[in-house]
PDB file of C-alpha atoms in Angstrom:
ATOM      1  CA  MET A   1      53.096  27.443 145.194  1.00 54.00           C
ATOM      2  CA  ASN A   2      52.510  28.557 148.948  1.00 61.00           C
ATOM      3  CA  ASN A   3      48.974  28.694 148.909  1.00 74.00           C
ATOM      4  CA  LEU A   4      48.163  25.170 147.885  1.00 83.00           C
ATOM      5  CA  THR A   5      45.652  23.885 150.645  1.00 85.00           C
ATOM      6  CA  PHE A   6      44.031  20.549 152.312  1.00 84.00           C
ATOM      7  CA  LYS A   7      40.866  21.588 150.960  1.00 87.00           C
ATOM      8  CA  GLN A   8      41.595  22.407 147.853  1.00 89.00           C
ATOM      9  CA  LEU A   9      43.353  19.167 147.166  1.00 88.00           C
ATOM     10  CA  ARG A  10      39.779  17.278 148.944  1.00 88.00           C
ATOM     11  CA  TYR A  11      37.771  18.995 146.348  1.00 90.00           C
ATOM     12  CA  PHE A  12      40.505  17.933 143.412  1.00 89.00           C
ATOM     13  CA  GLU A  13      39.764  14.549 144.713  1.00 88.00           C
ATOM     14  CA  ALA A  14      35.928  14.449 144.525  1.00 89.00           C
ATOM     15  CA  LEU A  15      35.943  15.993 141.042  1.00 91.00           C
ATOM     16  CA  ALA A  16      38.987  13.617 139.747  1.00 89.00           C
ATOM     17  CA  ARG A  17      36.785  10.523 141.235  1.00 87.00           C
ATOM     18  CA  HIS A  18      33.127  12.316 140.437  1.00 88.00           C
ATOM     19  CA  GLY A  19      34.027  13.541 136.721  1.00 89.00           C
ATOM     20  CA  HIS A  20      30.998  15.667 137.431  1.00 89.00           C
ATOM     21  CA  PHE A  21      30.664  19.026 139.120  1.00 90.00           C
ATOM     22  CA  GLY A  22      27.678  18.762 140.549  1.00 89.00           C
ATOM     23  CA  ARG A  23      28.152  15.419 142.234  1.00 88.00           C
ATOM     24  CA  ALA A  24      31.144  16.521 143.355  1.00 89.00           C
ATOM     25  CA  ALA A  25      29.951  19.541 145.337  1.00 90.00           C
ATOM     26  CA  ASP A  26      27.305  17.561 146.883  1.00 90.00           C
ATOM     27  CA  ALA A  27      29.851  15.009 147.856  1.00 86.00           C
ATOM     28  CA  CYS A  28      32.027  17.891 149.247  1.00 88.00           C
ATOM     29  CA  ALA A  29      28.825  19.320 150.855  1.00 88.00           C
ATOM     30  CA  ILE A  30      29.384  22.871 149.365  1.00 91.00           C
ATOM     31  CA  SER A  31      28.066  24.888 146.059  1.00 91.00           C
ATOM     32  CA  GLN A  32      28.761  23.952 142.960  1.00 90.00           C
ATOM     33  CA  PRO A  33      30.345  27.515 142.657  1.00 91.00           C
ATOM     34  CA  ALA A  34      32.153  27.399 145.257  1.00 91.00           C
ATOM     35  CA  LEU A  35      33.604  24.226 143.985  1.00 91.00           C
ATOM     36  CA  SER A  36      34.477  25.507 140.873  1.00 91.00           C
ATOM     37  CA  MET A  37      35.512  29.050 142.447  1.00 92.00           C
ATOM     38  CA  GLN A  38      38.554  26.624 144.448  1.00 91.00           C
ATOM     39  CA  ILE A  39      39.259  23.847 141.134  1.00 92.00           C
ATOM     40  CA  LYS A  40      40.090  27.945 139.364  1.00 91.00           C
ATOM     41  CA  GLU A  41      42.202  29.166 142.188  1.00 89.00           C
ATOM     42  CA  LEU A  42      43.855  25.732 142.623  1.00 91.00           C
ATOM     43  CA  GLU A  43      44.940  25.679 138.878  1.00 89.00           C
ATOM     44  CA  GLY A  44      45.830  29.374 138.762  1.00 89.00           C
ATOM     45  CA  GLU A  45      48.340  27.966 141.897  1.00 88.00           C
ATOM     46  CA  LEU A  46      50.076  25.653 139.738  1.00 90.00           C
ATOM     47  CA  GLY A  47      50.158  27.077 136.570  1.00 89.00           C
ATOM     48  CA  ALA A  48      47.798  24.177 134.686  1.00 90.00           C
ATOM     49  CA  ALA A  49      44.836  22.708 133.466  1.00 91.00           C
ATOM     50  CA  LEU A  50      43.701  20.152 135.729  1.00 92.00           C
ATOM     51  CA  PHE A  51      40.701  19.004 133.910  1.00 91.00           C
ATOM     52  CA  GLU A  52      39.498  19.105 130.436  1.00 90.00           C
ATOM     53  CA  ARG A  53      35.558  20.585 131.513  1.00 87.00           C
ATOM     54  CA  GLY A  54      33.158  19.085 129.145  1.00 79.00           C
ATOM     55  CA  ALA A  55      29.203  19.383 128.774  1.00 74.00           C
ATOM     56  CA  ARG A  56      28.259  16.867 131.035  1.00 77.00           C
ATOM     57  CA  GLN A  57      31.348  15.972 132.328  1.00 80.00           C
ATOM     58  CA  VAL A  58      34.780  16.286 133.108  1.00 89.00           C
ATOM     59  CA  ARG A  59      37.887  14.397 132.407  1.00 89.00           C
ATOM     60  CA  LEU A  60      41.729  14.917 133.918  1.00 91.00           C
ATOM     61  CA  THR A  61      44.223  16.059 131.668  1.00 91.00           C
ATOM     62  CA  GLY A  62      47.412  14.743 131.755  1.00 89.00           C
ATOM     63  CA  PHE A  63      49.275  16.644 134.195  1.00 91.00           C
ATOM     64  CA  GLY A  64      45.880  16.158 136.371  1.00 89.00           C
ATOM     65  CA  GLU A  65      46.004  12.497 136.558  1.00 90.00           C
ATOM     66  CA  ALA A  66      49.861  12.604 137.162  1.00 90.00           C
ATOM     67  CA  PHE A  67      48.667  15.214 140.076  1.00 91.00           C
ATOM     68  CA  ALA A  68      45.390  12.806 141.205  1.00 89.00           C
ATOM     69  CA  LEU A  69      47.686  10.122 141.894  1.00 86.00           C
ATOM     70  CA  ARG A  70      50.590  12.815 144.340  1.00 88.00           C
ATOM     71  CA  VAL A  71      47.061  13.807 145.333  1.00 88.00           C
ATOM     72  CA  ARG A  72      45.558  10.707 146.377  1.00 84.00           C
ATOM     73  CA  ASP A  73      48.974   9.632 148.387  1.00 83.00           C
ATOM     74  CA  ILE A  74      48.643  13.086 150.251  1.00 85.00           C
ATOM     75  CA  LEU A  75      45.631  12.779 151.540  1.00 82.00           C
ATOM     76  CA  ARG A  76      46.143   9.320 152.807  1.00 79.00           C
ATOM     77  CA  SER A  77      48.881  10.509 154.789  1.00 78.00           C
ATOM     78  CA  VAL A  78      47.243  12.975 156.625  1.00 78.00           C
ATOM     79  CA  ASP A  79      44.603  10.474 157.236  1.00 77.00           C
ATOM     80  CA  GLU A  80      46.365   8.205 159.147  1.00 73.00           C
ATOM     81  CA  LEU A  81      47.732  10.602 160.896  1.00 72.00           C
ATOM     82  CA  GLN A  82      44.233  11.681 161.782  1.00 70.00           C
ATOM     83  CA  ASP A  83      43.945   7.644 162.537  1.00 69.00           C
ATOM     84  CA  LEU A  84      47.079   7.319 164.473  1.00 66.00           C
ATOM     85  CA  ALA A  85      45.797  10.277 167.103  1.00 65.00           C
ATOM     86  CA  ARG A  86      43.015   8.484 167.217  1.00 65.00           C
ATOM     87  CA  VAL A  87      44.379   5.749 168.415  1.00 63.00           C
ATOM     88  CA  SER A  88      46.484   7.421 171.236  1.00 59.00           C
ATOM     89  CA  GLN A  89      43.058   7.891 172.939  1.00 60.00           C
ATOM     90  CA  ASP A  90      41.053   5.195 175.123  1.00 56.00           C
ATOM     91  CA  GLY A  91      38.932   2.750 173.048  1.00 59.00           C
ATOM     92  CA  LEU A  92      37.726   3.411 169.239  1.00 66.00           C
ATOM     93  CA  VAL A  93      36.067   6.724 168.645  1.00 64.00           C
ATOM     94  CA  GLY A  94      35.501   8.774 166.213  1.00 76.00           C
ATOM     95  CA  ARG A  95      35.123   8.112 162.085  1.00 81.00           C
ATOM     96  CA  LEU A  96      35.222   4.515 160.889  1.00 88.00           C
ATOM     97  CA  ARG A  97      34.277   3.841 157.338  1.00 92.00           C
ATOM     98  CA  ILE A  98      33.612  -0.278 156.170  1.00 95.00           C
ATOM     99  CA  GLY A  99      32.907  -1.168 152.804  1.00 96.00           C
ATOM    100  CA  VAL A 100      30.483  -4.317 152.092  1.00 97.00           C
ATOM    101  CA  ILE A 101      29.668  -6.740 149.534  1.00 96.00           C
ATOM    102  CA  PRO A 102      26.244  -6.384 148.137  1.00 93.00           C
ATOM    103  CA  THR A 103      25.995  -9.950 148.449  1.00 94.00           C
ATOM    104  CA  VAL A 104      26.746  -9.851 152.822  1.00 95.00           C
ATOM    105  CA  ALA A 105      25.342  -6.221 153.635  1.00 94.00           C
ATOM    106  CA  PRO A 106      21.750  -6.531 153.559  1.00 94.00           C
ATOM    107  CA  TYR A 107      21.547  -9.694 155.659  1.00 94.00           C
ATOM    108  CA  LEU A 108      24.563  -9.377 158.046  1.00 94.00           C
ATOM    109  CA  LEU A 109      24.820  -4.997 158.345  1.00 94.00           C
ATOM    110  CA  PRO A 110      22.168  -4.663 160.544  1.00 93.00           C
ATOM    111  CA  ALA A 111      23.777  -7.149 163.186  1.00 92.00           C
ATOM    112  CA  ILE A 112      27.138  -6.143 162.651  1.00 93.00           C
ATOM    113  CA  ILE A 113      25.701  -2.055 163.090  1.00 92.00           C
ATOM    114  CA  GLY A 114      23.818  -2.678 166.475  1.00 92.00           C
ATOM    115  CA  ASN A 115      26.559  -4.952 167.800  1.00 92.00           C
ATOM    116  CA  LEU A 116      29.557  -2.108 167.057  1.00 91.00           C
ATOM    117  CA  THR A 117      27.337   0.675 168.472  1.00 88.00           C
ATOM    118  CA  ARG A 118      26.922  -0.759 171.368  1.00 89.00           C
ATOM    119  CA  THR A 119      30.279  -1.994 171.881  1.00 87.00           C
ATOM    120  CA  TYR A 120      31.779   1.612 170.970  1.00 85.00           C
ATOM    121  CA  ALA A 121      29.359   4.053 172.244  1.00 81.00           C
ATOM    122  CA  GLY A 122      31.739   6.622 170.541  1.00 80.00           C
ATOM    123  CA  LEU A 123      31.897   5.441 167.071  1.00 84.00           C
ATOM    124  CA  ASP A 124      31.070   7.134 163.678  1.00 86.00           C
ATOM    125  CA  LEU A 125      30.602   4.457 161.507  1.00 90.00           C
ATOM    126  CA  HIS A 126      29.859   4.963 157.693  1.00 91.00           C
ATOM    127  CA  VAL A 127      29.261   1.648 155.750  1.00 94.00           C
ATOM    128  CA  ARG A 128      29.557   1.464 152.302  1.00 94.00           C
ATOM    129  CA  GLU A 129      27.975  -0.607 149.619  1.00 95.00           C
ATOM    130  CA  THR A 130      29.477  -1.571 146.664  1.00 94.00           C
ATOM    131  CA  VAL A 131      31.292  -4.650 144.600  1.00 93.00           C
ATOM    132  CA  THR A 132      35.217  -5.957 145.400  1.00 94.00           C
ATOM    133  CA  GLY A 133      36.497  -4.365 142.631  1.00 92.00           C
ATOM    134  CA  THR A 134      35.382  -0.411 143.617  1.00 93.00           C
ATOM    135  CA  LEU A 135      35.894  -1.652 147.566  1.00 95.00           C
ATOM    136  CA  ILE A 136      39.611  -2.970 146.734  1.00 94.00           C
ATOM    137  CA  GLY A 137      40.632   0.294 144.738  1.00 90.00           C
ATOM    138  CA  GLU A 138      38.729   2.200 146.984  1.00 90.00           C
ATOM    139  CA  LEU A 139      40.429   0.853 150.090  1.00 93.00           C
ATOM    140  CA  ALA A 140      44.230   1.574 148.496  1.00 89.00           C
ATOM    141  CA  GLU A 141      43.146   4.927 147.976  1.00 83.00           C
ATOM    142  CA  GLY A 142      42.467   5.477 151.395  1.00 85.00           C
ATOM    143  CA  ARG A 143      39.028   6.051 150.880  1.00 86.00           C
ATOM    144  CA  ILE A 144      37.761   3.514 153.405  1.00 92.00           C
ATOM    145  CA  ASP A 145      39.531   1.835 156.564  1.00 92.00           C
ATOM    146  CA  ALA A 146      38.226  -1.544 156.098  1.00 96.00           C
ATOM    147  CA  ALA A 147      36.380  -3.582 153.585  1.00 97.00           C
ATOM    148  CA  ILE A 148      34.209  -7.063 154.089  1.00 97.00           C
ATOM    149  CA  VAL A 149      34.790  -9.093 151.024  1.00 96.00           C
ATOM    150  CA  ALA A 150      34.567 -12.549 149.446  1.00 95.00           C
ATOM    151  CA  LEU A 151      38.571 -14.088 150.313  1.00 95.00           C
ATOM    152  CA  PRO A 152      40.607 -14.495 149.385  1.00 93.00           C
ATOM    153  CA  VAL A 153      41.664 -10.740 147.508  1.00 94.00           C
ATOM    154  CA  SER A 154      45.819 -11.685 147.643  1.00 90.00           C
ATOM    155  CA  GLU A 155      46.858  -8.116 147.850  1.00 92.00           C
ATOM    156  CA  PRO A 156      49.536  -7.995 149.474  1.00 94.00           C
ATOM    157  CA  SER A 157      49.683  -4.436 151.081  1.00 93.00           C
ATOM    158  CA  PHE A 158      46.140  -5.383 152.809  1.00 96.00           C
ATOM    159  CA  THR A 159      45.525  -7.199 155.684  1.00 97.00           C
ATOM    160  CA  GLU A 160      43.126 -10.105 155.382  1.00 97.00           C
ATOM    161  CA  ILE A 161      41.373 -12.092 158.031  1.00 97.00           C
ATOM    162  CA  ALA A 162      39.029 -14.790 157.432  1.00 97.00           C
ATOM    163  CA  LEU A 163      35.684 -14.223 159.625  1.00 96.00           C
ATOM    164  CA  PHE A 164      32.836 -17.195 158.305  1.00 95.00           C
ATOM    165  CA  ALA A 165      32.804 -19.516 155.438  1.00 94.00           C
ATOM    166  CA  GLU A 166      29.278 -20.787 154.478  1.00 94.00           C
ATOM    167  CA  ASP A 167      27.551 -22.810 151.879  1.00 94.00           C
ATOM    168  CA  PHE A 168      26.532 -21.674 148.675  1.00 93.00           C
ATOM    169  CA  VAL A 169      22.318 -23.128 147.523  1.00 94.00           C
ATOM    170  CA  LEU A 170      20.256 -23.956 145.293  1.00 94.00           C
ATOM    171  CA  VAL A 171      16.904 -22.036 144.484  1.00 95.00           C
ATOM    172  CA  ARG A 172      14.584 -23.488 142.273  1.00 95.00           C
ATOM    173  CA  PRO A 173      10.869 -22.790 141.185  1.00 93.00           C
ATOM    174  CA  GLY A 174       8.925 -24.427 144.023  1.00 90.00           C
ATOM    175  CA  GLU A 175       7.126 -27.836 141.808  1.00 91.00           C
ATOM    176  CA  ASP A 176      10.524 -28.939 141.668  1.00 90.00           C
ATOM    177  CA  GLU A 177      10.729 -29.121 145.470  1.00 89.00           C
ATOM    178  CA  GLY A 178      12.094 -32.512 145.921  1.00 86.00           C
ATOM    179  CA  LYS A 179      13.777 -33.478 142.432  1.00 89.00           C
ATOM    180  CA  PRO A 180      16.868 -34.683 142.451  1.00 91.00           C
ATOM    181  CA  VAL A 181      19.624 -31.638 143.143  1.00 91.00           C
ATOM    182  CA  PRO A 182      22.005 -31.767 140.274  1.00 89.00           C
ATOM    183  CA  ASN A 183      25.558 -31.275 140.315  1.00 85.00           C
ATOM    184  CA  GLY A 184      27.930 -28.665 138.933  1.00 83.00           C
ATOM    185  CA  GLU A 185      28.165 -30.202 135.970  1.00 83.00           C
ATOM    186  CA  THR A 186      24.424 -30.784 135.554  1.00 86.00           C
ATOM    187  CA  LEU A 187      23.815 -27.252 136.674  1.00 83.00           C
ATOM    188  CA  SER A 188      26.082 -25.659 134.077  1.00 79.00           C
ATOM    189  CA  LYS A 189      23.555 -27.208 131.623  1.00 81.00           C
ATOM    190  CA  MET A 190      20.559 -25.346 133.152  1.00 85.00           C
ATOM    191  CA  ARG A 191      19.343 -22.080 132.575  1.00 87.00           C
ATOM    192  CA  LEU A 192      20.372 -19.886 135.443  1.00 87.00           C
ATOM    193  CA  LEU A 193      20.454 -16.863 136.600  1.00 90.00           C
ATOM    194  CA  LEU A 194      23.450 -14.778 138.131  1.00 87.00           C
ATOM    195  CA  LEU A 195      24.270 -11.506 139.284  1.00 88.00           C
ATOM    196  CA  GLU A 196      25.623  -9.308 136.694  1.00 83.00           C
ATOM    197  CA  GLU A 197      29.505  -8.747 135.923  1.00 77.00           C
ATOM    198  CA  GLY A 198      31.339  -7.362 138.783  1.00 76.00           C
ATOM    199  CA  HIS A 199      30.039  -9.152 141.776  1.00 83.00           C
ATOM    200  CA  CYS A 200      32.663 -12.049 142.626  1.00 87.00           C
ATOM    201  CA  PHE A 201      29.793 -14.032 144.092  1.00 86.00           C
ATOM    202  CA  ARG A 202      28.637 -14.555 140.308  1.00 86.00           C
ATOM    203  CA  ASP A 203      32.551 -15.648 139.883  1.00 86.00           C
ATOM    204  CA  GLN A 204      32.193 -18.129 142.301  1.00 87.00           C
ATOM    205  CA  ALA A 205      28.778 -19.334 140.943  1.00 83.00           C
ATOM    206  CA  LEU A 206      30.466 -20.039 137.548  1.00 82.00           C
ATOM    207  CA  SER A 207      33.330 -21.439 139.114  1.00 84.00           C
ATOM    208  CA  PHE A 208      30.869 -24.173 140.790  1.00 84.00           C
ATOM    209  CA  CYS A 209      30.165 -25.051 137.296  1.00 78.00           C
ATOM    210  CA  ASN A 210      33.361 -25.125 135.593  1.00 69.00           C
ATOM    211  CA  ARG A 211      32.513 -22.248 133.427  1.00 58.00           C
ATOM    212  CA  HIS A 212      34.975 -19.208 132.608  1.00 52.00           C
ATOM    213  CA  SER A 213      32.625 -16.948 131.518  1.00 51.00           C
ATOM    214  CA  ALA A 214      28.759 -16.682 130.629  1.00 50.00           C
ATOM    215  CA  LEU A 215      26.606 -17.360 127.683  1.00 49.00           C
ATOM    216  CA  PRO A 216      24.678 -14.353 127.406  1.00 43.00           C
ATOM    217  CA  ARG A 217      21.467 -16.665 125.511  1.00 39.00           C
ATOM    218  CA  GLU A 218      21.876 -19.073 128.429  1.00 49.00           C
ATOM    219  CA  LEU A 219      21.962 -16.851 131.460  1.00 56.00           C
ATOM    220  CA  LEU A 220      20.305 -14.114 132.872  1.00 67.00           C
ATOM    221  CA  ASP A 221      22.247 -11.293 134.804  1.00 74.00           C
ATOM    222  CA  GLY A 222      20.147  -9.696 137.745  1.00 80.00           C
ATOM    223  CA  SER A 223      21.235  -6.592 139.821  1.00 81.00           C
ATOM    224  CA  SER A 224      20.527  -8.568 142.913  1.00 90.00           C
ATOM    225  CA  LEU A 225      19.845 -11.649 145.019  1.00 93.00           C
ATOM    226  CA  SER A 226      16.943 -10.741 145.359  1.00 93.00           C
ATOM    227  CA  THR A 227      15.663  -9.732 141.629  1.00 91.00           C
ATOM    228  CA  LEU A 228      17.041 -13.519 141.204  1.00 92.00           C
ATOM    229  CA  VAL A 229      15.147 -15.307 143.201  1.00 94.00           C
ATOM    230  CA  GLN A 230      11.621 -13.554 141.667  1.00 93.00           C
ATOM    231  CA  MET A 231      12.494 -14.826 138.593  1.00 91.00           C
ATOM    232  CA  VAL A 232      12.918 -18.263 140.057  1.00 93.00           C
ATOM    233  CA  SER A 233       9.669 -17.496 141.405  1.00 93.00           C
ATOM    234  CA  ALA A 234       8.366 -16.806 137.907  1.00 92.00           C
ATOM    235  CA  GLY A 235       9.929 -19.988 136.360  1.00 90.00           C
ATOM    236  CA  ILE A 236      12.672 -18.726 134.278  1.00 89.00           C
ATOM    237  CA  GLY A 237      15.049 -20.345 135.781  1.00 90.00           C
ATOM    238  CA  VAL A 238      17.757 -21.243 138.409  1.00 92.00           C
ATOM    239  CA  THR A 239      19.926 -19.565 140.941  1.00 92.00           C
ATOM    240  CA  LEU A 240      22.436 -20.025 143.417  1.00 92.00           C
ATOM    241  CA  ILE A 241      22.154 -17.856 146.822  1.00 94.00           C
ATOM    242  CA  PRO A 242      24.488 -17.389 150.041  1.00 94.00           C
ATOM    243  CA  GLU A 243      22.769 -19.316 152.859  1.00 93.00           C
ATOM    244  CA  MET A 244      22.999 -15.906 154.990  1.00 93.00           C
ATOM    245  CA  ALA A 245      20.493 -14.614 152.010  1.00 94.00           C
ATOM    246  CA  VAL A 246      17.661 -17.496 152.604  1.00 93.00           C
ATOM    247  CA  THR A 247      15.799 -16.185 154.939  1.00 91.00           C
ATOM    248  CA  VAL A 248      15.462 -13.108 153.631  1.00 92.00           C
ATOM    249  CA  GLU A 249      15.359 -13.452 149.775  1.00 93.00           C
ATOM    250  CA  THR A 250      13.012 -16.722 149.888  1.00 92.00           C
ATOM    251  CA  ARG A 251      10.309 -15.712 152.968  1.00 90.00           C
ATOM    252  CA  SER A 252       8.264 -14.056 150.054  1.00 86.00           C
ATOM    253  CA  ALA A 253       8.529 -16.256 146.683  1.00 90.00           C
ATOM    254  CA  GLN A 254       7.266 -19.235 145.669  1.00 92.00           C
ATOM    255  CA  VAL A 255      10.904 -21.378 145.173  1.00 94.00           C
ATOM    256  CA  SER A 256      12.422 -24.319 146.918  1.00 94.00           C
ATOM    257  CA  VAL A 257      15.268 -24.206 148.483  1.00 94.00           C
ATOM    258  CA  ALA A 258      17.801 -27.414 147.802  1.00 94.00           C
ATOM    259  CA  ARG A 259      21.535 -27.903 149.234  1.00 93.00           C
ATOM    260  CA  PHE A 260      23.848 -29.650 147.600  1.00 92.00           C
ATOM    261  CA  GLU A 261      25.674 -33.189 148.270  1.00 89.00           C
ATOM    262  CA  ASN A 262      29.334 -32.804 148.751  1.00 86.00           C
ATOM    263  CA  PRO A 263      31.855 -31.218 147.258  1.00 84.00           C
ATOM    264  CA  LYS A 264      29.271 -28.174 148.087  1.00 89.00           C
ATOM    265  CA  PRO A 265      30.001 -24.682 146.307  1.00 90.00           C
ATOM    266  CA  SER A 266      30.592 -22.068 149.401  1.00 92.00           C
ATOM    267  CA  ARG A 267      32.971 -18.743 149.981  1.00 94.00           C
ATOM    268  CA  THR A 268      35.342 -17.296 153.104  1.00 96.00           C
ATOM    269  CA  ILE A 269      33.848 -13.539 153.971  1.00 97.00           C
ATOM    270  CA  GLY A 270      36.757 -11.882 155.479  1.00 97.00           C
ATOM    271  CA  MET A 271      37.856  -8.601 156.551  1.00 98.00           C
ATOM    272  CA  ILE A 272      40.700  -7.177 154.843  1.00 98.00           C
ATOM    273  CA  TRP A 273      42.638  -3.447 155.738  1.00 96.00           C
ATOM    274  CA  ARG A 274      45.880  -1.761 154.526  1.00 93.00           C
ATOM    275  CA  LYS A 275      48.513  -3.188 156.459  1.00 92.00           C
ATOM    276  CA  THR A 276      50.074   0.369 157.062  1.00 87.00           C
ATOM    277  CA  SER A 277      46.787   1.861 158.824  1.00 87.00           C
ATOM    278  CA  PRO A 278      47.338   3.069 162.508  1.00 84.00           C
ATOM    279  CA  LEU A 279      44.013   1.486 162.991  1.00 86.00           C
ATOM    280  CA  ALA A 280      45.272  -2.154 162.694  1.00 89.00           C
ATOM    281  CA  ASN A 281      44.520  -3.155 165.788  1.00 87.00           C
ATOM    282  CA  GLN A 282      41.121  -1.677 166.187  1.00 87.00           C
ATOM    283  CA  LEU A 283      40.615  -3.324 163.077  1.00 92.00           C
ATOM    284  CA  LEU A 284      41.007  -6.488 164.687  1.00 93.00           C
ATOM    285  CA  GLN A 285      39.104  -6.077 167.752  1.00 91.00           C
ATOM    286  CA  ILE A 286      36.356  -5.134 164.869  1.00 92.00           C
ATOM    287  CA  SER A 287      36.794  -7.910 163.014  1.00 95.00           C
ATOM    288  CA  GLU A 288      35.979 -10.378 166.221  1.00 95.00           C
ATOM    289  CA  VAL A 289      32.525  -8.462 166.419  1.00 93.00           C
ATOM    290  CA  VAL A 290      31.628  -8.753 162.747  1.00 94.00           C
ATOM    291  CA  ARG A 291      32.715 -12.946 163.447  1.00 95.00           C
ATOM    292  CA  ARG A 292      29.856 -13.195 166.680  1.00 94.00           C
ATOM    293  CA  SER A 293      27.955 -10.920 164.678  1.00 93.00           C
ATOM    294  CA  ALA A 294      27.719 -14.111 161.920  1.00 93.00           C
ATOM    295  CA  ALA A 295      27.765 -16.537 164.008  1.00 92.00           C
ATOM    296  CA  ALA A 296      24.836 -15.205 165.886  1.00 90.00           C
ATOM    297  CA  LEU A 297      22.954 -14.987 162.570  1.00 88.00           C
ATOM    298  CA  ARG A 298      23.695 -18.357 161.553  1.00 85.00           C
ATOM    299  CA  LYS A 299      22.360 -19.843 165.079  1.00 85.00           C
ATOM    300  CA  GLN A 300      19.453 -17.874 164.434  1.00 82.00           C
ATOM    301  CA  GLN A 301      18.497 -18.962 160.930  1.00 74.00           C
ATOM    302  CA  ALA A 302      19.621 -22.662 161.599  1.00 68.00           C
ATOM    303  CA  PRO A 303      15.723 -24.116 162.829  1.00 56.00           C
ATOM    304  CA  ALA A 304      14.704 -22.165 159.346  1.00 54.00           C
ATOM    305  CA  ALA A 305      17.350 -23.929 156.867  1.00 52.00           C
ATOM    306  CA  SER A 306      16.813 -27.155 158.605  1.00 52.00           C
ATOM    307  CA  ARG A 307      12.735 -26.274 157.565  1.00 51.00           C
ATOM    308  CA  ASN A 308      13.879 -26.247 154.315  1.00 50.00           C
ATOM    309  CA  ARG A 309      15.700 -29.064 153.643  1.00 48.00           C
TER     310      ARG A 309
END
């Protein structure tokens, strides 16, 4: 096995992750036949099959699964060596991969991207929007450098930095304007619209209502906060959204927004990264840019928030 290359390992990792030659080839920016040839050469060099090839997808063999664990460690170490070289330069330059949860990304990302690109002229920013569980896995495997999520994550291998806290608000049909605001117990008996499984915001809303799980006949799931608010506008039920989403999501919907009495449902948003990352000091600086971006956004939204009280 003298001819293994990092390129082959990266192609293998992409195919293992996507389970499909076409999608893996697209991710690697090469043709599907070229990817297939590289994988065959890798298997020939190893003397064992890495994948079971089906009509629509490929699956790792038992050996392939064990091989994948080692490959991810190798590729993460190589990436960290590259990061180590980058931090020896003046300032933060080059690629930075940040993941963001969907209940933050649409509202905060424009400000974050603008401020980061102005602060770090040589930064090549790559943003990934997906749910917390996926971001944690990708961060652990070295596929992203940091993530903006709801805390706590409580992963011993990650550094967690709290950035800001925000309340949740109640969104009701417009005709409910002025009605008493329900508490968590009352809300649990109403038709509550929630994000689909996998979103941490769903779990936080259920926690406020003292529910550990949702009853499908009582609840309706949506794929985004925008969908939930539009469903409320149609009179289907009520929902909770974070304060930062109010201005964007309610501007074209016939809904009313109400604030809860204490204790208010809320969340803490923070940034996480691997404790072993050579970019740790730079990521701490990035987290301050994110914190300032969020503070400026909340200040900007304050007049609209007061009108909705």
